[in-house]
Amino acid sequence: MDSLKIYDTIIVGAGPAGMAAAIYAARAELSFCLIDRSYAPGGQVLSTYEVDNYPGLPGLSGGELSDQFKKHCDKLGCTFVTADITDITPGHIAPNGFFTEIDPGSQGLDSVNELIFMISTGEGESYLTKTVIAATGASHKKAGIEGEDEFAGVGVSYCATCDGAFFRKKDVAVVGGGDVALEDAIFLSRLCKKVYIVHRRDTFRAAKSLVTKADAIENIEFVFDSVSQKISGNSNVEELAVKNVKTEGERVLPVSGVFIAIGITPATDLFKDLVACDEAGYILADESGKTSMPGIFAAGDIRKKPLRQIITAAADGANCITSVEGYLTK
Ligand code: NAP
């Protein structure tokens, strides 16, 4: 453990929020590093086939956009660490020079001159930092359909761009009605024979442009007002049974793959005992990124916010660095 170095900030998560924060931190000449457990920076963006709403860079794939972010970080000399963080512990440097933990629920937080966080990793490393930026994003939600767990990886997938190629010339279903479901269906329509989009209501939540685009694709069929009830088959997926919530009519879709795209759940495991979160688990923080715990800032999809897009995640990263600078000079 490097017991001497105390970073100005450590950014946790290398998606658009984390990498934007790194770019701003480098320009602000803060001492920092960015830690992510994945060797491939990008977060959820990596599984986006085509990003068509990031200004100035139309039509790039999620992987290409992430590459651009990473190259920009590299140009500014940002340090990326690949490690699985296990704990973030608030404390301070005691007069004996050692890091001493403080119970975040106690009054101790107010009594220390300078709050320091120790970040411990599964690889056995520890890092000390004055501030932490929580940018761990979110992960795919499970739908709770009968057979979903049984067929996970053998027909049930949460990432069309990762697994779509396994279903070339086959029939598949996408469950969900948001941007991701429509994007996935459009992507899959180029590989698969037929794509059903199964949505529980009769209007999509997705952007109108995506709905128009999907509607014009011949091998995409919208299955509205329908809940998915059972995924079945022998060793692989063969059917998805759905039920119309208005007519109660049941239908069996003969599919080899079911792509679940019903939204995301915030990746707050590391932070939920340190900062206040809403009932869905998102960290409560305004645009400044300030959380209920001094020194911890939240950026990107992990934050409670009205619009979760790559551009809003990147904006959060920038805002957090301004807040960190304000906090450090206070
Ligand atoms: P989302 O916008 O939350 O949509 C989830 C969809 O799944 C909704 O249509 C919802 O139905 C449906 N759903 C939720 N729970 C369900 C269940 N148990 N069973 C069946 N259907 C269920 O999620 P998303 O599409 O994954 O997108 C996540 C976030 O990323 C969004 O904020 C989105 O805008 C953003 N995003 C951004 C970009 C970009 O920046 N280019 C690209 C893709 C996604 P209801 O409509 O009935 O609630």
Short mmCIF file of C-alpha atoms and ligand atoms in Angstrom, two decimals:
data_model
loop_
_atom_site.label_atom_id
_atom_site.label_comp_id
_atom_site.label_asym_id
_atom_site.label_seq_id
_atom_site.Cartn_x
_atom_site.Cartn_y
_atom_site.Cartn_z
CA MET A 1 0.00 0.00 0.00
CA ASP A 2 1.19 3.50 -0.84
CA SER A 3 0.78 5.04 2.60
CA LEU A 4 2.07 8.46 1.58
CA LYS A 5 0.14 9.42 -1.50
CA ILE A 6 -3.27 10.91 -0.93
CA TYR A 7 -5.04 11.64 -4.20
CA ASP A 8 -7.23 14.71 -4.67
CA THR A 9 -9.87 12.46 -6.17
CA ILE A 10 -10.42 8.88 -7.25
CA ILE A 11 -12.97 8.27 -9.97
CA VAL A 12 -14.74 4.94 -9.65
CA GLY A 13 -16.08 3.69 -12.99
CA ALA A 14 -14.82 4.24 -16.52
CA GLY A 15 -18.02 4.93 -18.44
CA PRO A 16 -18.73 8.31 -20.07
CA ALA A 17 -19.26 9.97 -16.65
CA GLY A 18 -15.98 8.65 -15.25
CA MET A 19 -13.92 9.38 -18.36
CA ALA A 20 -15.37 12.91 -18.69
CA ALA A 21 -14.49 13.48 -15.02
CA ALA A 22 -10.95 12.22 -15.74
CA ILE A 23 -10.55 14.66 -18.65
CA TYR A 24 -11.70 17.57 -16.48
CA ALA A 25 -9.58 16.41 -13.52
CA ALA A 26 -6.49 16.27 -15.73
CA ARG A 27 -7.17 19.77 -17.06
CA ALA A 28 -7.68 21.01 -13.49
CA GLU A 29 -4.30 19.45 -12.62
CA LEU A 30 -5.77 17.38 -9.80
CA SER A 31 -3.91 14.29 -8.64
CA PHE A 32 -6.25 11.41 -9.43
CA CYS A 33 -6.71 7.99 -10.92
CA LEU A 34 -9.67 6.22 -12.43
CA ILE A 35 -10.49 2.71 -11.21
CA ASP A 36 -12.71 0.25 -13.06
CA ARG A 37 -12.92 -3.51 -12.77
CA SER A 38 -13.17 -3.92 -16.52
CA TYR A 39 -10.17 -3.83 -18.84
CA ALA A 40 -12.39 -2.23 -21.49
CA PRO A 41 -13.52 1.29 -20.52
CA GLY A 42 -16.95 2.41 -21.67
CA GLY A 43 -19.46 0.82 -19.31
CA GLN A 44 -22.95 0.32 -20.76
CA VAL A 45 -22.01 2.30 -23.88
CA LEU A 46 -19.91 -0.65 -25.02
CA SER A 47 -23.08 -2.64 -25.68
CA THR A 48 -24.66 0.08 -27.83
CA TYR A 49 -24.62 -0.76 -31.52
CA GLU A 50 -24.97 2.79 -32.78
CA VAL A 51 -24.90 6.05 -30.83
CA ASP A 52 -26.67 8.62 -32.92
CA ASN A 53 -27.21 11.43 -30.44
CA TYR A 54 -23.78 12.40 -29.20
CA PRO A 55 -23.09 15.82 -30.72
CA GLY A 56 -20.41 15.95 -33.34
CA LEU A 57 -19.92 12.18 -33.55
CA PRO A 58 -22.98 10.77 -35.32
CA GLY A 59 -23.18 7.11 -36.22
CA LEU A 60 -20.32 5.80 -34.09
CA SER A 61 -20.76 2.47 -32.36
CA GLY A 62 -20.63 2.49 -28.56
CA GLY A 63 -17.21 0.83 -28.75
CA GLU A 64 -15.87 3.49 -31.12
CA LEU A 65 -17.21 6.32 -28.95
CA SER A 66 -15.66 4.75 -25.83
CA ASP A 67 -12.37 4.46 -27.71
CA GLN A 68 -12.49 8.18 -28.50
CA PHE A 69 -13.11 8.98 -24.82
CA LYS A 70 -10.24 6.73 -23.77
CA LYS A 71 -7.84 8.21 -26.35
CA HIS A 72 -8.73 11.68 -25.09
CA CYS A 73 -7.97 10.56 -21.50
CA ASP A 74 -4.68 8.99 -22.60
CA LYS A 75 -3.67 12.17 -24.41
CA LEU A 76 -4.08 14.03 -21.12
CA GLY A 77 -2.09 11.39 -19.21
CA CYS A 78 -4.96 10.01 -17.09
CA THR A 79 -4.08 6.92 -15.07
CA PHE A 80 -6.48 3.97 -15.43
CA VAL A 81 -6.33 1.22 -12.83
CA THR A 82 -8.06 -2.12 -13.43
CA ALA A 83 -9.20 -3.41 -10.05
CA ASP A 84 -12.29 -4.69 -8.28
CA ILE A 85 -13.04 -2.29 -5.43
CA THR A 86 -14.33 -4.07 -2.35
CA ASP A 87 -14.64 -1.21 0.17
CA ILE A 88 -14.64 2.55 0.45
CA THR A 89 -13.96 3.55 4.02
CA PRO A 90 -14.17 7.11 5.36
CA GLY A 91 -11.58 8.12 7.91
CA HIS A 92 -8.76 10.50 8.60
CA ILE A 93 -5.01 10.52 9.11
CA ALA A 94 -4.48 10.28 12.85
CA PRO A 95 -1.60 12.13 14.57
CA ASN A 96 0.41 8.89 14.43
CA GLY A 97 0.28 9.15 10.63
CA PHE A 98 -1.99 6.14 10.12
CA PHE A 99 -5.34 6.07 8.41
CA THR A 100 -8.09 5.70 11.01
CA GLU A 101 -11.61 4.68 10.10
CA ILE A 102 -14.66 6.76 11.09
CA ASP A 103 -18.15 5.32 11.35
CA PRO A 104 -20.09 7.28 8.68
CA GLY A 105 -23.18 7.26 10.93
CA SER A 106 -21.33 8.81 13.87
CA GLN A 107 -20.63 12.41 14.77
CA GLY A 108 -16.94 11.68 14.07
CA LEU A 109 -17.21 13.05 10.55
CA ASP A 110 -17.62 16.59 11.87
CA SER A 111 -14.69 16.35 14.24
CA VAL A 112 -11.91 15.59 11.75
CA ASN A 113 -9.96 18.31 10.00
CA GLU A 114 -9.71 16.46 6.76
CA LEU A 115 -11.83 13.55 5.70
CA ILE A 116 -9.89 10.88 3.80
CA PHE A 117 -11.26 7.79 2.08
CA MET A 118 -9.49 4.49 1.83
CA ILE A 119 -10.36 2.50 -1.28
CA SER A 120 -9.55 -1.20 -0.95
CA THR A 121 -9.48 -3.61 -3.85
CA GLY A 122 -9.89 -7.35 -4.20
CA GLU A 123 -6.35 -7.38 -5.60
CA GLY A 124 -5.09 -6.32 -2.16
CA GLU A 125 -4.24 -2.72 -3.03
CA SER A 126 -5.36 0.32 -1.04
CA TYR A 127 -5.62 3.92 -2.18
CA LEU A 128 -6.12 7.08 -0.12
CA THR A 129 -8.05 10.00 -1.50
CA LYS A 130 -9.63 13.25 -0.33
CA THR A 131 -12.68 12.78 -2.57
CA VAL A 132 -14.40 10.01 -4.48
CA ILE A 133 -16.47 10.27 -7.64
CA ALA A 134 -19.08 7.52 -7.86
CA ALA A 135 -19.51 6.80 -11.57
CA THR A 136 -20.24 3.09 -11.55
CA GLY A 137 -23.37 3.47 -13.67
CA ALA A 138 -26.02 0.84 -13.84
CA SER A 139 -26.56 -2.73 -14.97
CA HIS A 140 -29.33 -4.65 -16.76
CA LYS A 141 -32.51 -5.54 -14.88
CA LYS A 142 -33.89 -9.06 -14.86
CA ALA A 143 -37.51 -9.47 -15.96
CA GLY A 144 -38.44 -12.35 -13.65
CA ILE A 145 -39.92 -14.40 -16.51
CA GLU A 146 -40.26 -18.13 -15.84
CA GLY A 147 -37.27 -19.79 -17.54
CA GLU A 148 -35.22 -16.55 -17.67
CA ASP A 149 -32.54 -17.83 -15.30
CA GLU A 150 -32.62 -21.38 -16.64
CA PHE A 151 -31.88 -20.21 -20.21
CA ALA A 152 -29.53 -17.33 -19.36
CA GLY A 153 -26.59 -17.65 -21.74
CA VAL A 154 -28.31 -20.33 -23.86
CA GLY A 155 -30.95 -18.17 -25.50
CA VAL A 156 -31.65 -15.47 -22.94
CA SER A 157 -29.41 -12.43 -23.27
CA TYR A 158 -29.19 -8.90 -21.88
CA CYS A 159 -26.90 -7.60 -24.63
CA ALA A 160 -27.96 -7.72 -28.28
CA THR A 161 -24.68 -6.36 -29.61
CA CYS A 162 -22.71 -8.93 -27.63
CA ASP A 163 -24.85 -11.99 -28.43
CA GLY A 164 -26.87 -11.09 -31.54
CA ALA A 165 -24.51 -12.92 -33.89
CA PHE A 166 -25.46 -16.26 -32.28
CA PHE A 167 -28.99 -15.79 -33.64
CA ARG A 168 -28.18 -15.14 -37.29
CA LYS A 169 -31.15 -16.04 -39.53
CA LYS A 170 -33.21 -17.09 -36.49
CA ASP A 171 -36.34 -15.63 -34.90
CA VAL A 172 -35.88 -13.70 -31.67
CA ALA A 173 -37.89 -11.57 -29.25
CA VAL A 174 -36.87 -8.38 -27.49
CA VAL A 175 -38.69 -7.66 -24.25
CA GLY A 176 -39.08 -3.97 -23.34
CA GLY A 177 -40.21 -0.67 -24.78
CA GLY A 178 -37.42 1.82 -24.07
CA ASP A 179 -34.54 3.15 -26.17
CA VAL A 180 -32.48 0.05 -25.58
CA ALA A 181 -35.25 -2.38 -26.62
CA LEU A 182 -35.85 -0.49 -29.86
CA GLU A 183 -32.13 -0.09 -30.59
CA ASP A 184 -31.60 -3.80 -29.92
CA ALA A 185 -34.48 -4.77 -32.20
CA ILE A 186 -33.17 -2.58 -35.03
CA PHE A 187 -29.70 -4.07 -34.61
CA LEU A 188 -31.06 -7.64 -34.51
CA SER A 189 -33.29 -7.10 -37.55
CA ARG A 190 -30.12 -6.98 -39.67
CA LEU A 191 -29.01 -10.41 -38.46
CA CYS A 192 -32.16 -12.28 -37.61
CA LYS A 193 -35.03 -13.58 -39.73
CA LYS A 194 -37.72 -12.05 -37.53
CA VAL A 195 -37.69 -9.85 -34.43
CA TYR A 196 -40.69 -9.48 -32.11
CA ILE A 197 -40.70 -6.54 -29.71
CA VAL A 198 -42.84 -7.54 -26.75
CA HIS A 199 -44.00 -4.51 -24.79
CA ARG A 200 -46.40 -4.41 -21.87
CA ARG A 201 -48.19 -1.24 -23.06
CA ASP A 202 -49.44 0.06 -26.41
CA THR A 203 -46.95 2.94 -26.67
CA PHE A 204 -43.21 2.82 -26.48
CA ARG A 205 -41.16 4.78 -24.00
CA ALA A 206 -38.35 4.98 -26.59
CA ALA A 207 -37.50 8.10 -28.62
CA LYS A 208 -39.97 8.66 -31.49
CA SER A 209 -37.21 8.47 -34.10
CA LEU A 210 -36.34 4.94 -32.99
CA VAL A 211 -39.99 3.86 -33.06
CA THR A 212 -40.40 5.26 -36.60
CA LYS A 213 -37.22 3.51 -37.71
CA ALA A 214 -38.28 0.16 -36.23
CA ASP A 215 -41.80 0.48 -37.61
CA ALA A 216 -40.40 0.77 -41.12
CA ILE A 217 -38.37 -2.44 -40.84
CA GLU A 218 -40.21 -5.36 -42.42
CA ASN A 219 -38.97 -8.15 -40.19
CA ILE A 220 -39.80 -6.35 -36.91
CA GLU A 221 -43.22 -7.03 -35.39
CA PHE A 222 -44.57 -5.05 -32.43
CA VAL A 223 -46.38 -7.20 -29.88
CA PHE A 224 -48.13 -4.60 -27.74
CA ASP A 225 -50.00 -4.87 -24.44
CA SER A 226 -48.26 -8.14 -23.76
CA VAL A 227 -46.46 -9.55 -20.78
CA SER A 228 -43.90 -12.30 -21.17
CA GLN A 229 -44.86 -15.33 -19.13
CA LYS A 230 -42.58 -18.24 -19.90
CA ILE A 231 -39.42 -19.01 -21.82
CA SER A 232 -39.24 -22.68 -22.73
CA GLY A 233 -37.35 -25.20 -24.84
CA ASN A 234 -35.19 -28.28 -24.46
CA SER A 235 -31.49 -27.45 -24.17
CA ASN A 236 -31.99 -24.10 -25.94
CA VAL A 237 -34.80 -21.56 -26.08
CA GLU A 238 -37.61 -22.54 -28.44
CA GLU A 239 -40.59 -20.46 -27.33
CA LEU A 240 -41.69 -17.35 -25.52
CA ALA A 241 -45.25 -17.43 -24.20
CA VAL A 242 -46.88 -14.00 -23.90
CA LYS A 243 -50.27 -12.87 -22.67
CA ASN A 244 -52.23 -9.85 -23.89
CA VAL A 245 -53.18 -7.82 -20.83
CA LYS A 246 -56.25 -6.32 -22.53
CA THR A 247 -57.77 -9.38 -24.27
CA GLU A 248 -56.22 -12.02 -21.94
CA GLY A 249 -55.32 -13.83 -25.19
CA GLU A 250 -52.23 -16.02 -25.05
CA ARG A 251 -49.69 -16.41 -27.83
CA VAL A 252 -46.57 -18.48 -28.23
CA LEU A 253 -43.73 -16.85 -30.16
CA PRO A 254 -41.45 -19.46 -31.79
CA VAL A 255 -38.08 -17.86 -30.97
CA SER A 256 -34.53 -19.10 -30.43
CA GLY A 257 -33.50 -16.07 -28.45
CA VAL A 258 -35.01 -13.67 -25.93
CA PHE A 259 -33.28 -10.34 -25.38
CA ILE A 260 -34.32 -8.65 -22.16
CA ALA A 261 -34.10 -4.85 -22.35
CA ILE A 262 -36.32 -3.59 -19.56
CA GLY A 263 -34.07 -1.01 -18.03
CA ILE A 264 -31.27 -0.67 -15.64
CA THR A 265 -30.56 -0.84 -11.97
CA PRO A 266 -27.95 1.43 -10.37
CA ALA A 267 -24.63 -0.13 -9.41
CA THR A 268 -24.52 1.40 -5.93
CA ASP A 269 -23.25 -1.52 -3.86
CA LEU A 270 -20.07 0.35 -2.91
CA PHE A 271 -21.87 3.54 -1.96
CA LYS A 272 -25.29 2.65 -0.55
CA ASP A 273 -24.08 2.53 3.07
CA LEU A 274 -22.24 5.83 2.72
CA VAL A 275 -24.67 8.14 0.91
CA ALA A 276 -28.43 8.69 0.74
CA CYS A 277 -30.21 6.92 -2.13
CA ASP A 278 -33.81 6.97 -3.36
CA GLU A 279 -36.14 3.97 -3.11
CA ALA A 280 -34.90 2.63 -6.47
CA GLY A 281 -31.29 2.81 -5.24
CA TYR A 282 -30.13 5.86 -7.23
CA ILE A 283 -27.80 8.21 -5.33
CA LEU A 284 -29.48 11.45 -4.30
CA ALA A 285 -27.36 14.24 -5.76
CA ASP A 286 -28.15 17.32 -7.81
CA GLU A 287 -26.21 18.44 -10.90
CA SER A 288 -23.25 19.43 -8.75
CA GLY A 289 -22.87 15.74 -7.89
CA LYS A 290 -22.80 16.51 -4.13
CA THR A 291 -24.14 13.61 -2.10
CA SER A 292 -25.17 13.41 1.55
CA MET A 293 -21.56 12.50 2.45
CA PRO A 294 -18.95 15.26 2.23
CA GLY A 295 -16.23 14.28 -0.22
CA ILE A 296 -18.32 11.79 -2.21
CA PHE A 297 -19.76 12.99 -5.52
CA ALA A 298 -22.02 11.10 -7.94
CA ALA A 299 -21.96 11.28 -11.74
CA GLY A 300 -23.86 9.55 -14.53
CA ASP A 301 -26.54 6.87 -14.44
CA ILE A 302 -25.93 6.15 -10.77
CA ARG A 303 -27.42 9.55 -9.84
CA LYS A 304 -31.14 10.25 -9.48
CA LYS A 305 -31.85 12.37 -12.56
CA PRO A 306 -34.51 12.86 -15.23
CA LEU A 307 -32.48 11.96 -18.35
CA ARG A 308 -29.89 9.18 -18.54
CA GLN A 309 -27.93 9.65 -21.72
CA ILE A 310 -24.25 9.56 -22.62
CA ILE A 311 -24.21 13.32 -22.90
CA THR A 312 -25.80 13.86 -19.47
CA ALA A 313 -23.38 11.35 -17.95
CA ALA A 314 -20.44 13.24 -19.46
CA ALA A 315 -21.87 16.54 -18.20
CA ASP A 316 -22.14 15.07 -14.70
CA GLY A 317 -18.47 14.08 -14.82
CA ALA A 318 -17.48 17.65 -15.67
CA ASN A 319 -19.73 19.14 -12.97
CA CYS A 320 -18.33 16.80 -10.34
CA ILE A 321 -14.80 18.00 -10.94
CA THR A 322 -15.88 21.61 -10.43
CA SER A 323 -17.51 20.50 -7.17
CA VAL A 324 -14.38 18.57 -6.15
CA GLU A 325 -12.23 21.65 -6.79
CA GLY A 326 -14.60 23.75 -4.66
CA TYR A 327 -14.53 21.13 -1.89
CA LEU A 328 -10.72 20.87 -1.89
CA THR A 329 -10.17 24.62 -1.69
CA LYS A 330 -12.83 25.15 0.96
P1 NAP B 1 -36.02 2.40 -19.86
O1 NAP B 1 -35.99 3.65 -20.67
O2 NAP B 1 -36.20 2.47 -18.39
O3 NAP B 1 -37.17 1.48 -20.49
C1 NAP B 1 -37.47 0.25 -19.92
C2 NAP B 1 -38.61 -0.35 -20.72
O4 NAP B 1 -38.86 -1.68 -20.23
C3 NAP B 1 -39.91 0.43 -20.59
O5 NAP B 1 -40.56 0.45 -21.82
C4 NAP B 1 -40.69 -0.39 -19.56
O6 NAP B 1 -42.07 -0.39 -19.78
C5 NAP B 1 -40.21 -1.79 -19.81
N1 NAP B 1 -40.21 -2.58 -18.57
C6 NAP B 1 -39.73 -2.25 -17.36
N2 NAP B 1 -39.88 -3.26 -16.48
C7 NAP B 1 -40.49 -4.26 -17.18
C8 NAP B 1 -40.91 -5.56 -16.83
N3 NAP B 1 -40.73 -6.07 -15.62
N4 NAP B 1 -41.50 -6.30 -17.79
C9 NAP B 1 -41.67 -5.81 -19.04
N5 NAP B 1 -41.28 -4.59 -19.43
C10 NAP B 1 -40.69 -3.81 -18.50
O7 NAP B 1 -34.69 1.52 -20.05
P2 NAP B 1 -33.65 1.36 -21.25
O8 NAP B 1 -34.32 1.30 -22.56
O9 NAP B 1 -32.75 0.24 -20.83
O10 NAP B 1 -32.81 2.68 -21.17
C11 NAP B 1 -32.12 2.97 -19.95
C12 NAP B 1 -31.65 4.41 -19.97
O11 NAP B 1 -30.59 4.56 -20.91
C13 NAP B 1 -32.78 5.35 -20.43
O12 NAP B 1 -32.73 6.51 -19.66
C14 NAP B 1 -32.45 5.60 -21.87
O13 NAP B 1 -32.96 6.82 -22.36
C15 NAP B 1 -30.93 5.59 -21.82
N6 NAP B 1 -30.32 5.31 -23.13
C16 NAP B 1 -29.60 6.30 -23.71
C17 NAP B 1 -29.03 6.13 -24.95
C18 NAP B 1 -28.20 7.22 -25.55
O14 NAP B 1 -27.77 8.15 -24.84
N7 NAP B 1 -27.95 7.18 -26.84
C19 NAP B 1 -29.21 4.91 -25.61
C20 NAP B 1 -29.94 3.91 -25.00
C21 NAP B 1 -30.50 4.13 -23.74
P3 NAP B 1 -42.96 0.93 -19.53
O15 NAP B 1 -42.69 1.83 -20.69
O16 NAP B 1 -44.33 0.39 -19.50
O17 NAP B 1 -42.51 1.47 -18.22
#
